[in-house]
């Protein structure tokens, strides 16, 4: 995939990643404090959901960028495959 992210999208992505980073740090602290397994897993699931949404945002922004620079059908297909399958 190419790097066709607009400044606003980049800022939004960085903000999402910063929040996810905070969630992961929180999980580490929870584990160090001996918190209940269920609580730790709940936070990990939330962090994973945050990463998943961020990945979809990046792909969506790239697809938008592709339409602006008239990329090939192959590039569209690749982006959609990643979006749908996570690969």
Coordinates of N, CA and C in Angstrom, one line a residue:
X1 N 0.8 -1.2 0.0 CA 0.0 0.0 0.0 C 0.9 1.2 0.0
X2 N 0.4 2.2 -0.6 CA 1.1 3.5 -0.7 C 0.8 4.3 0.5
X3 N 1.6 5.4 0.7 CA 1.5 6.2 1.8 C 0.8 7.5 1.4
X4 N -0.6 7.4 1.2 CA -1.4 8.6 0.8 C -2.3 9.0 1.9
X5 N -1.7 9.4 3.0 CA -2.5 9.9 4.1 C -2.5 11.4 4.2
X6 N -3.6 12.0 4.3 CA -3.7 13.4 4.5 C -3.4 13.8 6.0
X7 N -3.0 15.0 6.2 CA -2.5 15.5 7.5 C -3.6 15.2 8.6
X8 N -4.9 15.5 8.3 CA -5.9 15.3 9.2 C -6.1 13.9 9.6
X9 N -6.0 13.0 8.6 CA -6.1 11.6 8.9 C -4.9 11.1 9.7
X10 N -3.7 11.6 9.4 CA -2.5 11.2 10.1 C -2.6 11.6 11.6
X11 N -3.1 12.8 11.9 CA -3.3 13.3 13.2 C -4.3 12.4 14.0
X12 N -5.4 12.0 13.3 CA -6.4 11.2 13.9 C -5.9 9.8 14.2
X13 N -5.1 9.3 13.3 CA -4.4 8.0 13.5 C -3.5 8.0 14.7
X14 N -2.6 9.0 14.7 CA -1.7 9.2 15.8 C -2.4 9.3 17.1
X15 N -3.5 10.0 17.2 CA -4.3 10.1 18.4 C -4.8 8.8 18.9
X16 N -5.4 8.0 17.9 CA -5.9 6.7 18.2 C -4.8 5.8 18.8
X17 N -3.6 5.8 18.1 CA -2.5 5.0 18.6 C -2.0 5.4 19.9
X18 N -2.0 6.7 20.2 CA -1.6 7.2 21.5 C -2.5 6.6 22.6
X19 N -3.8 6.7 22.3 CA -4.8 6.1 23.3 C -4.6 4.6 23.5
X20 N -4.3 3.9 22.4 CA -4.1 2.5 22.5 C -2.8 2.2 23.3
X21 N -1.8 3.0 23.1 CA -0.6 2.9 23.8 C -0.8 3.0 25.3
X22 N -1.7 4.0 25.7 CA -2.0 4.2 27.1 C -2.8 3.0 27.6
X23 N -3.6 2.4 26.8 CA -4.4 1.2 27.2 C -3.4 0.0 27.5
X24 N -2.4 -0.1 26.6 CA -1.4 -1.2 26.8 C -0.6 -1.0 28.0
X25 N -0.2 0.3 28.3 CA 0.6 0.6 29.5 C -0.3 0.3 30.7
X26 N -1.6 0.6 30.6 CA -2.5 0.3 31.7 C -2.6 -1.2 32.0
X27 N -2.6 -2.0 30.9 CA -2.6 -3.5 31.1 C -1.4 -4.0 31.8
X28 N -0.2 -3.4 31.4 CA 1.0 -3.8 32.1 C 1.0 -3.5 33.6
X29 N 0.5 -2.3 33.9 CA 0.4 -1.9 35.3 C -0.6 -2.8 36.0
X30 N -1.7 -3.2 35.4 CA -2.7 -4.1 36.0 C -2.1 -5.5 36.3
X31 N -1.3 -5.9 35.4 CA -0.6 -7.2 35.6 C 0.4 -7.2 36.7
X32 N 1.2 -6.1 36.7 CA 2.2 -5.9 37.8 C 1.5 -5.8 39.2
X33 N 0.3 -5.3 39.2 CA -0.5 -5.1 40.4 C -1.2 -6.4 40.8
X34 N -1.2 -7.4 39.9 CA -1.8 -8.6 40.2 C -3.3 -8.6 40.1
X35 N -3.8 -7.7 39.2 CA -5.3 -7.6 38.9 C -5.8 -8.9 38.4
X36 N -7.1 -9.0 38.5 CA -7.8 -10.2 38.1 C -7.7 -10.4 36.6
X37 N -7.5 -11.7 36.2 CA -7.4 -12.1 34.8 C -8.5 -11.5 33.9
X38 N -9.7 -11.6 34.3 CA -10.8 -11.1 33.6 C -10.7 -9.6 33.3
X39 N -10.3 -8.8 34.3 CA -10.1 -7.4 34.1 C -9.0 -7.1 33.0
X40 N -7.9 -7.8 33.1 CA -6.8 -7.7 32.2 C -7.3 -8.0 30.8
X41 N -8.0 -9.1 30.6 CA -8.4 -9.5 29.3 C -9.4 -8.5 28.7
X42 N -10.3 -8.0 29.6 CA -11.2 -6.9 29.1 C -10.5 -5.7 28.5
X43 N -9.4 -5.3 29.2 CA -8.6 -4.2 28.7 C -7.9 -4.5 27.4
X44 N -7.4 -5.8 27.3 CA -6.7 -6.2 26.1 C -7.7 -6.2 24.9
X45 N -8.9 -6.7 25.2 CA -9.9 -6.7 24.1 C -10.2 -5.3 23.6
X46 N -10.3 -4.4 24.6 CA -10.5 -3.0 24.2 C -9.4 -2.4 23.4
X47 N -8.2 -2.7 23.8 CA -7.0 -2.3 23.0 C -7.0 -2.9 21.6
X48 N -7.3 -4.2 21.5 CA -7.4 -4.8 20.2 C -8.4 -4.2 19.3
X49 N -9.6 -3.8 19.9 CA -10.6 -3.2 19.1 C -10.1 -1.8 18.6
X50 N -9.4 -1.1 19.4 CA -8.8 0.2 19.1 C -7.9 0.0 17.9
X51 N -7.0 -1.0 18.0 CA -6.1 -1.2 16.9 C -6.8 -1.6 15.6
X52 N -7.8 -2.5 15.7 CA -8.6 -2.9 14.6 C -9.2 -1.7 13.9
X53 N -9.8 -0.8 14.7 CA -10.4 0.4 14.1 C -9.4 1.3 13.4
X54 N -8.2 1.4 14.0 CA -7.2 2.2 13.4 C -6.7 1.7 12.1
X55 N -6.5 0.3 12.0 CA -6.2 -0.3 10.8 C -7.2 0.0 9.7
X56 N -8.5 -0.1 10.0 CA -9.5 0.1 9.1 C -9.5 1.6 8.6
X57 N -9.2 2.5 9.5 CA -9.1 3.9 9.2 C -8.0 4.1 8.2
X58 N -6.8 3.5 8.5 CA -5.7 3.7 7.6 C -6.0 3.2 6.2
X59 N -6.6 2.0 6.1 CA -7.0 1.4 4.8 C -8.0 2.3 4.1
X60 N -9.0 2.7 4.8 CA -10.0 3.6 4.2 C -9.4 4.9 3.6
X61 N -8.5 5.5 4.4 CA -7.8 6.7 3.9 C -7.0 6.4 2.7
X62 N -6.3 5.3 2.6 CA -5.5 4.9 1.5 C -6.4 4.7 0.3
X63 N -7.6 4.0 0.5 CA -8.5 3.8 -0.7 C -9.0 5.2 -1.2
X64 N -9.3 6.1 -0.3 CA -9.7 7.5 -0.7 C -8.6 8.1 -1.5
X65 N -7.3 7.9 -1.1 CA -6.2 8.5 -1.8 C -6.0 7.9 -3.1
X66 N -6.3 6.6 -3.2 CA -6.2 5.9 -4.5 C -7.1 6.5 -5.5
X67 N -8.3 6.8 -5.1 CA -9.3 7.4 -6.0 C -8.9 8.7 -6.5
X68 N -8.1 9.4 -5.7 CA -7.6 10.8 -6.1 C -6.5 10.7 -7.1
X69 N -5.7 9.7 -7.1 CA -4.5 9.6 -8.0 C -4.7 8.5 -9.1
X70 N -5.9 8.0 -9.2 CA -6.2 7.1 -10.3 C -5.3 5.9 -10.3
X71 N -5.3 5.2 -9.2 CA -4.5 3.9 -9.2 C -5.2 2.8 -9.9
X72 N -4.5 1.7 -10.0 CA -5.1 0.6 -10.7 C -6.1 -0.2 -9.9
X73 N -6.8 -1.0 -10.7 CA -7.8 -1.9 -10.0 C -7.1 -2.9 -9.1
X74 N -5.9 -3.3 -9.4 CA -5.1 -4.2 -8.5 C -4.9 -3.6 -7.1
X75 N -4.6 -2.3 -7.1 CA -4.3 -1.6 -5.8 C -5.6 -1.5 -5.0
X76 N -6.7 -1.2 -5.7 CA -8.0 -1.2 -5.0 C -8.3 -2.5 -4.4
X77 N -8.2 -3.6 -5.3 CA -8.5 -4.9 -4.8 C -7.6 -5.3 -3.6
X78 N -6.3 -5.0 -3.6 CA -5.5 -5.3 -2.5 C -5.9 -4.6 -1.3
X79 N -6.3 -3.3 -1.4 CA -6.7 -2.5 -0.2 C -8.0 -3.1 0.4
X80 N -8.9 -3.5 -0.5 CA -10.2 -4.0 0.0 C -10.0 -5.4 0.6
X81 N -9.1 -6.2 0.1 CA -8.8 -7.5 0.6 C -8.2 -7.3 2.1
X82 N -7.3 -6.4 2.2 CA -6.8 -6.2 3.6 C -7.9 -5.7 4.5
X83 N -8.7 -4.8 4.0 CA -9.8 -4.3 4.9 C -10.7 -5.4 5.3
X84 N -11.1 -6.3 4.4 CA -12.1 -7.3 4.7 C -11.5 -8.5 5.5
X85 N -10.2 -8.9 5.1 CA -9.6 -10.1 5.7 C -8.6 -9.8 6.8
X86 N -8.2 -8.5 6.9 CA -7.1 -8.2 7.9 C -5.8 -8.8 7.5
X87 N -5.5 -9.0 6.2 CA -4.3 -9.5 5.7 C -3.5 -8.5 4.9

